[in-house]
CSV table of C-alpha atoms in Angstrom, one decimal:
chain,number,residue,atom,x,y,z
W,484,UNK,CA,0.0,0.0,0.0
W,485,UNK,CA,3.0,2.4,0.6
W,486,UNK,CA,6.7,2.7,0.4
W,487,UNK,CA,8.8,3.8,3.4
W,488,UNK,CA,10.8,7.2,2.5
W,489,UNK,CA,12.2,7.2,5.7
W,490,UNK,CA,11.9,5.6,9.3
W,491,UNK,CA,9.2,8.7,10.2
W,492,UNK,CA,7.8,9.5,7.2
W,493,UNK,CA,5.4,6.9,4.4
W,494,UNK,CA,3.6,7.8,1.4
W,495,UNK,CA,0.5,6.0,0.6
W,496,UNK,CA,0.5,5.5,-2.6
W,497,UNK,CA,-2.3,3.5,-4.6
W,498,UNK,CA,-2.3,2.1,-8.5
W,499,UNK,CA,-4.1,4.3,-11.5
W,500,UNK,CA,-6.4,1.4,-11.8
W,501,UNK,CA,-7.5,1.5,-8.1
W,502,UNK,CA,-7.9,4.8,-7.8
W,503,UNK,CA,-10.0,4.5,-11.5
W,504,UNK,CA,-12.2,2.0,-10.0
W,505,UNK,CA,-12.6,3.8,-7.0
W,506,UNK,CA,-13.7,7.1,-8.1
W,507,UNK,CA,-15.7,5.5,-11.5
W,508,UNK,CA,-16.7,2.2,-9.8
W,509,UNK,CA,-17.6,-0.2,-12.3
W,510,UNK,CA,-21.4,-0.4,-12.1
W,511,UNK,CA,-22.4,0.4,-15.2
W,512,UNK,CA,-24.9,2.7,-13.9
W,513,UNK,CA,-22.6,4.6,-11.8
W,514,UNK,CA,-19.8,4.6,-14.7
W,515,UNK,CA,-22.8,5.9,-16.9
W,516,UNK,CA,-23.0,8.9,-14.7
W,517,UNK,CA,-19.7,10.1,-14.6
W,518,UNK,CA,-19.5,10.0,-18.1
W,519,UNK,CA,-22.6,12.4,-18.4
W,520,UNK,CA,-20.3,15.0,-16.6
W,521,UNK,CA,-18.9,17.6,-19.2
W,522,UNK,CA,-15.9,17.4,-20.6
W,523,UNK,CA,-13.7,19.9,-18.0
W,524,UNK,CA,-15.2,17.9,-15.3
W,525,UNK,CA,-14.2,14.9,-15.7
W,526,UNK,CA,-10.5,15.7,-17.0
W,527,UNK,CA,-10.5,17.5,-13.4
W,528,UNK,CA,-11.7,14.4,-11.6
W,529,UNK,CA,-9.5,12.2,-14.3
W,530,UNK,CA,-6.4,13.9,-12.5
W,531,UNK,CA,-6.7,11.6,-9.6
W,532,UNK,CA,-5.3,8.7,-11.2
W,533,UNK,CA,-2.8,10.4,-13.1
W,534,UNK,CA,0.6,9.3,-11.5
W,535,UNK,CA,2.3,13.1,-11.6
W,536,UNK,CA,-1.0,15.3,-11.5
W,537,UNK,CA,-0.1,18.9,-10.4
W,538,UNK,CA,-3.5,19.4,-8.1
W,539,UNK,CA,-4.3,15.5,-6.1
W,540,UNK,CA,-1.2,14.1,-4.6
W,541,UNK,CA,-0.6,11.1,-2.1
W,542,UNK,CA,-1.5,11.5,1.5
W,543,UNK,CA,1.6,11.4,3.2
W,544,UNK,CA,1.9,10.5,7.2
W,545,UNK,CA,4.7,11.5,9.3
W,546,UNK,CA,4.6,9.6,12.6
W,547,UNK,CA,2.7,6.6,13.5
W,548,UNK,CA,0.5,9.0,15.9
W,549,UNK,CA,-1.1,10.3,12.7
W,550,UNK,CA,-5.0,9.3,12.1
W,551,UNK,CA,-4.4,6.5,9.4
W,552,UNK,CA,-1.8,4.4,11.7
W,553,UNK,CA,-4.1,5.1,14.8
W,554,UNK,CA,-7.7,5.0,13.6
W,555,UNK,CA,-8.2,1.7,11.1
W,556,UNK,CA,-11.0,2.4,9.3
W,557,UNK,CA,-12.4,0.4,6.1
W,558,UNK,CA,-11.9,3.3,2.8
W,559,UNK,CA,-15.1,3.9,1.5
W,560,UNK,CA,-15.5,4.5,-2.7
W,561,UNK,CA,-17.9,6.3,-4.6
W,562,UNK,CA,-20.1,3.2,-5.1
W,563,UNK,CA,-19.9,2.8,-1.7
W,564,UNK,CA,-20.5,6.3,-0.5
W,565,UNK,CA,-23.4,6.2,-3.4
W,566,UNK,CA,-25.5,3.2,-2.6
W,567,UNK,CA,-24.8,4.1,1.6
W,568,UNK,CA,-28.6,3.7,3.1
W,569,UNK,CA,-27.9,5.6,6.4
W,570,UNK,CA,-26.7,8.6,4.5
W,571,UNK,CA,-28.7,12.2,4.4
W,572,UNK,CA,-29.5,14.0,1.5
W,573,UNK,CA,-30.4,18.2,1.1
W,574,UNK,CA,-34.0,18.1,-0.4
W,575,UNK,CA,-36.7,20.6,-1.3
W,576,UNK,CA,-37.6,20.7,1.8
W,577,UNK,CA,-34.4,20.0,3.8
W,578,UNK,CA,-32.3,22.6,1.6
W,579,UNK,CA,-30.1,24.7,4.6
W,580,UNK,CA,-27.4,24.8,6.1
W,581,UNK,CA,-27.5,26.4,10.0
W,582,UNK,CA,-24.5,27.9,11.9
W,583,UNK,CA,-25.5,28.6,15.6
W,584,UNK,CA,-22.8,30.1,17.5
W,585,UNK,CA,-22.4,29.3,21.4
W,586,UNK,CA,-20.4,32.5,23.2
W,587,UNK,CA,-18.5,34.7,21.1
W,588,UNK,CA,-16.2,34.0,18.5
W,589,UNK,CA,-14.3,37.5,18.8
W,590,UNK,CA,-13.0,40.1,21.4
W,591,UNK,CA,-15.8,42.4,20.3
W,592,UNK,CA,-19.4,41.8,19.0
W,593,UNK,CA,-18.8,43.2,15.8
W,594,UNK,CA,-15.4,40.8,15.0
W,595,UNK,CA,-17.7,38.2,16.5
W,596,UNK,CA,-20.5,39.0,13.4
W,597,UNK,CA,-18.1,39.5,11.0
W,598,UNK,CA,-16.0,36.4,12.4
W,599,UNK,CA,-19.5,34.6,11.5
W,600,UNK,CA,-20.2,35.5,8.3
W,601,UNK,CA,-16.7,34.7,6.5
W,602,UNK,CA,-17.7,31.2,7.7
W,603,UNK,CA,-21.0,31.4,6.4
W,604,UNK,CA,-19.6,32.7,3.4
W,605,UNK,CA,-17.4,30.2,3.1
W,606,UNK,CA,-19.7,27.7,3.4
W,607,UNK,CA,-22.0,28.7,0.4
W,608,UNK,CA,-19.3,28.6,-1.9
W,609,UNK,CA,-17.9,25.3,-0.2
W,610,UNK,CA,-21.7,23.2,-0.4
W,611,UNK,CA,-22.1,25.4,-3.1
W,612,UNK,CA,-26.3,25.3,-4.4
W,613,UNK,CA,-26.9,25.0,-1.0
W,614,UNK,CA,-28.4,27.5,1.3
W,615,UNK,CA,-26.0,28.8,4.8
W,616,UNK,CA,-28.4,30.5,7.6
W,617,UNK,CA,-27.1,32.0,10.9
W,618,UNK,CA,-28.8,31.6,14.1
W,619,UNK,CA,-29.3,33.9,16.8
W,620,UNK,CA,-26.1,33.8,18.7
W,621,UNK,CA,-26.7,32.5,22.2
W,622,UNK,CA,-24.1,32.4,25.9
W,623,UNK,CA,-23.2,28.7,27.2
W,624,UNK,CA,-25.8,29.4,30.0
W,625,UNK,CA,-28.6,28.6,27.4
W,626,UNK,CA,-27.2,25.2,26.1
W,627,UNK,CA,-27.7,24.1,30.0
W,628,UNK,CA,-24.3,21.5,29.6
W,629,UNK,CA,-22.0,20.6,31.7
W,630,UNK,CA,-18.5,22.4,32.0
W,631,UNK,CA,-15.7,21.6,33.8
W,632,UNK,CA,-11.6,23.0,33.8
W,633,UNK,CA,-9.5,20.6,31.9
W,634,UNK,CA,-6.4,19.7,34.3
W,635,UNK,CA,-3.8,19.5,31.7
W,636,UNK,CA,-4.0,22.8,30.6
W,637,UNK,CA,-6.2,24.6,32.8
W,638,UNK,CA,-8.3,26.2,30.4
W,639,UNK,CA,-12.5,25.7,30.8
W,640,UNK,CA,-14.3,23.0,28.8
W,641,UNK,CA,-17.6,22.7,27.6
W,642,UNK,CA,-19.5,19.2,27.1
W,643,UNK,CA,-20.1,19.0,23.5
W,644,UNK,CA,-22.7,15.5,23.8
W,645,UNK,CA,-25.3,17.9,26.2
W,646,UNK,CA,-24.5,20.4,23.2
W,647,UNK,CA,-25.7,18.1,20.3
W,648,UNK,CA,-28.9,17.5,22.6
W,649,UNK,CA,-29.4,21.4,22.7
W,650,UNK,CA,-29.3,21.7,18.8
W,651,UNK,CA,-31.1,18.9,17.9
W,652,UNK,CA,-34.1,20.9,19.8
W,653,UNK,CA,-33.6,24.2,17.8
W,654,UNK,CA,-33.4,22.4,14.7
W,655,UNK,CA,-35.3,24.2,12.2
W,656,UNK,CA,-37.7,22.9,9.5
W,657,UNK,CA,-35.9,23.4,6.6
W,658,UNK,CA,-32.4,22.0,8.2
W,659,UNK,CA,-30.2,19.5,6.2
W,660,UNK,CA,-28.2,20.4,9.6
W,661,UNK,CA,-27.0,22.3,12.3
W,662,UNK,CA,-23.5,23.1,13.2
W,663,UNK,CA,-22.7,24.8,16.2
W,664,UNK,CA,-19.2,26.5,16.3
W,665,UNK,CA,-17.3,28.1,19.9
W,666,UNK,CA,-14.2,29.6,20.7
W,667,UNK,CA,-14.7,27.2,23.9
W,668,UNK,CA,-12.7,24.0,23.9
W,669,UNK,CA,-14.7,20.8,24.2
W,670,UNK,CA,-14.8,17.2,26.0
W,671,UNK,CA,-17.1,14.4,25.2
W,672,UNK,CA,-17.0,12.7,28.2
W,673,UNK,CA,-15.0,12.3,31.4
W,674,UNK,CA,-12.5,10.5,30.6
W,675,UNK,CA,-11.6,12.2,27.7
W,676,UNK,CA,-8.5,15.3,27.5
W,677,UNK,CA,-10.4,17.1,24.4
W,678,UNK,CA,-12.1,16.7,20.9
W,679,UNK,CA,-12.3,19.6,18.1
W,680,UNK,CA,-15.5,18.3,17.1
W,681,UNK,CA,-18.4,15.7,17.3
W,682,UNK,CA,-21.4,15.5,15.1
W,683,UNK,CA,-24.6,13.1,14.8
W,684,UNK,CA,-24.8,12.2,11.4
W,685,UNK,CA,-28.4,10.6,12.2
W,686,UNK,CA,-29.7,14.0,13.9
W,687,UNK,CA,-27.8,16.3,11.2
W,688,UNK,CA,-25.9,18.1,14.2
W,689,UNK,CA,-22.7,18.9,14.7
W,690,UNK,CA,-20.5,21.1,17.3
W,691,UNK,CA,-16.6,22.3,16.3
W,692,UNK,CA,-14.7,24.2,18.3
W,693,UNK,CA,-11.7,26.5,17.3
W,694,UNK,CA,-10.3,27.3,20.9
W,695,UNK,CA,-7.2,24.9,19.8
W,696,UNK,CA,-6.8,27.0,16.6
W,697,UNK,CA,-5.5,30.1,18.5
W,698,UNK,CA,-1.8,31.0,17.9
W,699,UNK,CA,-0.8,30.9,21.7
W,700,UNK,CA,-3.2,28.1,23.0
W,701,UNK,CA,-0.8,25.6,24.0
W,702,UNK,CA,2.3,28.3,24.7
W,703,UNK,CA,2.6,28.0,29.0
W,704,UNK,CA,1.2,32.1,28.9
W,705,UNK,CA,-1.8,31.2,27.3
W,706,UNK,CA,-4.4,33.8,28.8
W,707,UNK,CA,-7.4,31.3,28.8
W,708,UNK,CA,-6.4,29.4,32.1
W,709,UNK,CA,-8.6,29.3,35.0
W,710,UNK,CA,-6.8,30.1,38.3
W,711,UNK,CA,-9.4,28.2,40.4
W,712,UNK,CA,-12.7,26.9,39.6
W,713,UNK,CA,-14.6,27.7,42.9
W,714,UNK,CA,-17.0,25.1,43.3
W,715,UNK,CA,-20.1,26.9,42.6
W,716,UNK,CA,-23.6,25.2,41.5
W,717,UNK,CA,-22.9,23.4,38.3
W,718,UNK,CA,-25.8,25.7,36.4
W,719,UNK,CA,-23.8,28.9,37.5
W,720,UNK,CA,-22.9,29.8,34.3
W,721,UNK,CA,-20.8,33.5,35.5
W,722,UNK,CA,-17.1,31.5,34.8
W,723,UNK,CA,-17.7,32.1,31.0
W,724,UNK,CA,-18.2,35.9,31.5
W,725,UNK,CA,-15.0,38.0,29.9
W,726,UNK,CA,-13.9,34.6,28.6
W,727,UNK,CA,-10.8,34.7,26.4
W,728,UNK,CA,-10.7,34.9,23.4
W,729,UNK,CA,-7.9,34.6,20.5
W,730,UNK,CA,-6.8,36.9,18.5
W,731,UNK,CA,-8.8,36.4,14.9
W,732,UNK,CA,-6.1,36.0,12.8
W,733,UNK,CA,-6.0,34.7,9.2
W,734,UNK,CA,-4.3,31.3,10.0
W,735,UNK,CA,-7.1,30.7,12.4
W,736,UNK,CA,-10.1,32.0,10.4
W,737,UNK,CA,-8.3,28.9,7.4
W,738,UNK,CA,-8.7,26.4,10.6
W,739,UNK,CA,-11.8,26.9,11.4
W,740,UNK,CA,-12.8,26.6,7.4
W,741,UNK,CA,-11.2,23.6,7.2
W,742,UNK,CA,-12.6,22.0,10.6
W,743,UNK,CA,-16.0,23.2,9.5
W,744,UNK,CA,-16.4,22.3,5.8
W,745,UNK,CA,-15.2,18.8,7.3
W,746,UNK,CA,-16.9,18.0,10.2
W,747,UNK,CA,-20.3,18.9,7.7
W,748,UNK,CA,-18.9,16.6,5.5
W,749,UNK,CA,-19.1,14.2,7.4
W,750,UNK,CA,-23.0,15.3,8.2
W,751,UNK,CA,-23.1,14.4,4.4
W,752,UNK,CA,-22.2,10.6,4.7
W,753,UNK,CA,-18.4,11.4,3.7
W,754,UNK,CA,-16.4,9.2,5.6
W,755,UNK,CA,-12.6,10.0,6.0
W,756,UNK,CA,-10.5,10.0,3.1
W,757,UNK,CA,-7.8,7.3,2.7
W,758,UNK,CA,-7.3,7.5,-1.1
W,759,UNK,CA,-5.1,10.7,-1.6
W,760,UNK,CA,-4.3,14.2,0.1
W,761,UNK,CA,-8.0,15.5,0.8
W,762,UNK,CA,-9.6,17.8,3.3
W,763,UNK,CA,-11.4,14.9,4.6
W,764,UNK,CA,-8.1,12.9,5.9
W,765,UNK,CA,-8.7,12.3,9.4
W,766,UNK,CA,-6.8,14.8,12.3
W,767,UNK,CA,-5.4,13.5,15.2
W,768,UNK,CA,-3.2,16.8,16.1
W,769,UNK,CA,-2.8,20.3,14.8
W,770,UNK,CA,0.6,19.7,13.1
W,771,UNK,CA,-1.3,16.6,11.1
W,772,UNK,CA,-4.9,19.1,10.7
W,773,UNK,CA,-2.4,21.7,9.0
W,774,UNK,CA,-1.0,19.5,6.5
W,775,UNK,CA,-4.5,18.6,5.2
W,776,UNK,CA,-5.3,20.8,2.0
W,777,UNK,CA,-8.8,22.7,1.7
W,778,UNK,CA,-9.7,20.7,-1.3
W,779,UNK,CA,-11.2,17.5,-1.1
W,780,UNK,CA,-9.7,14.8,-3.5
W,781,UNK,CA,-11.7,14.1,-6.8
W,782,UNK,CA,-13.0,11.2,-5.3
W,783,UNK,CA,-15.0,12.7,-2.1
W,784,UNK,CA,-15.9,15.7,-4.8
W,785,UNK,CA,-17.6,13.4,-6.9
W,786,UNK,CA,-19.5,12.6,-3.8
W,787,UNK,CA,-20.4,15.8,-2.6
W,788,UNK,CA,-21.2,16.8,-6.3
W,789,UNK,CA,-23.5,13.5,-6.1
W,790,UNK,CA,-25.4,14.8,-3.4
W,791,UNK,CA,-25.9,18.1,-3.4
W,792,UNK,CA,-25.9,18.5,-7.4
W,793,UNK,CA,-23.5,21.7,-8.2
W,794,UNK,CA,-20.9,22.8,-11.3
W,795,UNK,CA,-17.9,22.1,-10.3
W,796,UNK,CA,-16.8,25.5,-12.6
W,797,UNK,CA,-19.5,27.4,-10.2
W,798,UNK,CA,-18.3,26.1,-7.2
W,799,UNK,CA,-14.5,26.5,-8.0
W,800,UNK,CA,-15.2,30.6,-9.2
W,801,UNK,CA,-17.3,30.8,-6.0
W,802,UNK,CA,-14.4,30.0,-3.9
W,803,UNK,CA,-12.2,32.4,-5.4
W,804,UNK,CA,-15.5,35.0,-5.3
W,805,UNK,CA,-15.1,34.3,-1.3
W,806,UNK,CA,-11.0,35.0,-1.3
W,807,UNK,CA,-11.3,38.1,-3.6
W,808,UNK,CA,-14.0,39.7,-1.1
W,809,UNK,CA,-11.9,41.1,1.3
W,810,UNK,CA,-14.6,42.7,3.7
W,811,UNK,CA,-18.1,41.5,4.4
W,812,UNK,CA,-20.7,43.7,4.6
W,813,UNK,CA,-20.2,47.0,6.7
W,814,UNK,CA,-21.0,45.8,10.6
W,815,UNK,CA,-24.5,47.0,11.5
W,816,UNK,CA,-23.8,50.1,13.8
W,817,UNK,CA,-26.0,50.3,17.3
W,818,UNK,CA,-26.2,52.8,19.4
W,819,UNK,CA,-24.3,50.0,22.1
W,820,UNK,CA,-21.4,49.8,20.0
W,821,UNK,CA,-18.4,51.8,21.2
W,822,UNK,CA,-16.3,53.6,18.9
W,823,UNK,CA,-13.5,51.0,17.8
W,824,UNK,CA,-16.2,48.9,17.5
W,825,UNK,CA,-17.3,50.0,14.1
W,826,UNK,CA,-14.7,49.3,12.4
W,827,UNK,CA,-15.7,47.6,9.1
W,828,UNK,CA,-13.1,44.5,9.4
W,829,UNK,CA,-10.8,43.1,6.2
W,830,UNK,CA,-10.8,39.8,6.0
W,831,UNK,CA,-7.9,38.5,6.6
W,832,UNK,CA,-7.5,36.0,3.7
W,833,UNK,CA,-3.7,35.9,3.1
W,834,UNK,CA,-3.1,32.6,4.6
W,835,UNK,CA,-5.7,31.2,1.5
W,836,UNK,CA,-3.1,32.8,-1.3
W,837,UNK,CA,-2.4,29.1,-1.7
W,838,UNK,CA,-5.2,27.8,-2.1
W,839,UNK,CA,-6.4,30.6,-4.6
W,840,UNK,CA,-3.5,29.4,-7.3
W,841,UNK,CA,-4.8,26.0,-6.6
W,842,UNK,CA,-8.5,26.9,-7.7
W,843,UNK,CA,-7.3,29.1,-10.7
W,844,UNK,CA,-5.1,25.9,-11.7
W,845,UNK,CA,-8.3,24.0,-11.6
W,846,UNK,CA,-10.7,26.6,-13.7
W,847,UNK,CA,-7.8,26.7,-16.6
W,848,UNK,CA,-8.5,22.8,-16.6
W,849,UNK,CA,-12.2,23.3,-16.0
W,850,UNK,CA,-12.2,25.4,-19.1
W,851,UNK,CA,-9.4,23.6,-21.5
């Protein structure tokens, strides 16, 4: 399956015709649908079995702590993915995609709204034909979970199970899902240090935190330690008042797009990615979470195209619509704002320059 380029580090490698079979399958049916795709299409998706493509390269692990050596899970193919029972589907009816924020995601209100809406932005262009709706923003106190401090690094915890529960009851009508997102780190259950994420593929819910994503979160001065918990009542809610909060900076507003646009793939029936380097490899660390691209492989795109139904030339000039808008909207100015409070916020996109090169690369192919 791989070859060993050093004692640390393995490529995983797999042959043209695997990677063929796995992204065409070879049920007639399902090889008669890819070939309906246009021509740009499928010479884009065609690049994942091409041995020196430019764009889809070979996952490549560094330590045996990565996801793939700790986490064996069976790959799962197109055909797979495709004839998957358990999986949801956006309808008609079921046609939007929610983002409820729990706390605040910035140091002010109006970094917190604008903090929001790149993500939402992101979103549309990412599940692109499908429609991204915020939720009011509500405090911890009204998810009614369970916190505690975490005793490696002293920082407070919220418990992101009682928060699935929560969203599941605000879930709206026309939901394909809910995804709540917190600058507050998260635990799943006792005995566990952390998680980044957990989601309910069953209830289309999901909760993500990007407290780890901070620049200085692991650093011994990190400001978000708690001194002392004082053993208050356990629905006295006052520790999260003035919580910390990171600095939004551009490599943490690219983590948080990549943990999100994951984490609802996954909400989609995507399972992670073992064929090639793909935004849904699994994470087990930041380091291995940073290597991942933003793209997903031509194989989970095919999937996600499947499902929800979209150009991939749309999609692609979406995503480089979203880089190329530097601000959002001007923040809504109320009277409660103070002053350096209205600033109307750039977006800080430079750490997605990359990426951008990467998309263009993908159009001129699109449109060869």
């Amino acid at each position: 399956m791989g070859s060993f380029l050093s004692l640390k580090m393995q490529i995983v490698r797999h042959s043209e015709q695997t990677l063929k079979t796995v992204l065409i399958s070879k049920n007639p049916a399902l090889v008669a649908q890819y070939e309906k795709l246009d021509a740009g299409e499928r010479r884009l998706m065609n690049e994942a079995f091409l041995p020196n493509s430019d764009l889809f390269g070979p996952i490549t692990l560094h330590s045996k702590s990565d996801w793939i050596n700790s986490h064996p899970e069976a790959p799962q193919d197109f055909e797979e993915f495709f004839n998957d029972p358990y999986r949801k589907t956006p309808s008609a009816e079921k046609h939007s995609i929610y983002i409820q924020c729990i706390g605040s995601l910035g140091n002010t209100r109006s970094v917190s709204e604008e903090y929001v809406k790149w993500l939402k932005g992101y979103c549309e262009a990412f599940f692109y034909g499908l429609t991204v709706k915020l939720l009011e923003p509500v405090p911890v106190s009204a998810t009614k979970c369970s916190f505690r401090i975490n005793d490696d690094t002293q920082n407070l915890q919220i418990h992101a199970g009682q928060i699935l529960k929560f969203l599941k009851k605000r879930k709206p009508e026309d939901a394909f899902c809910v995804v709540g997102i917190t600058m507050i780190d998260l635990y799943p259950r006792d005995s566990w240090n952390f998680v980044f994420g957990q989601a309910s593929l069953t209830d289309g819910v999901g909760i993500f935190s990007f407290a780890r994503y901070g620049r200085d979160f692991y650093s011994s001065h990190y400001e978000g330690k708690v001194k002392k918990l004082r053993k208050k009542s356990s629905s006295d809610y006052s520790v999260f008042d003035n919580y910390y909060i990171p600095e939004v900076t551009s490599v943490l507003l690219l983590r948080s797009c990549k943990t999100l646009t994951h984490e609802i793939g996954h909400i989609f029936g995507l399972r992670h990615c073992q064929w090639l380097a793909c935004l849904m490899q699994g994470s087990n660390h930041l380091e291995e979470a940073d290597r991942r691209p933003l793209n997903l492989c031509p194989v989970c795109l095919r999937k996600l195209q499947s499902a929800i139904g979209f150009s991939l030339k749309e999609r692609y000039r979406a995503l480089v619509r979203w880089i190329d808008d530097e601000s959002t909207d001007t923040p809504r100015v109320t009277p409660r704002h103070s002053r350096e409070d209205n600033v109307n916020l750039p977006k800080p996109v430079e750490a997605f320059k990359e990426w951008k090169e990467w998309l263009t690369q993908c159009l001129a192919l699109l449109h060869t």
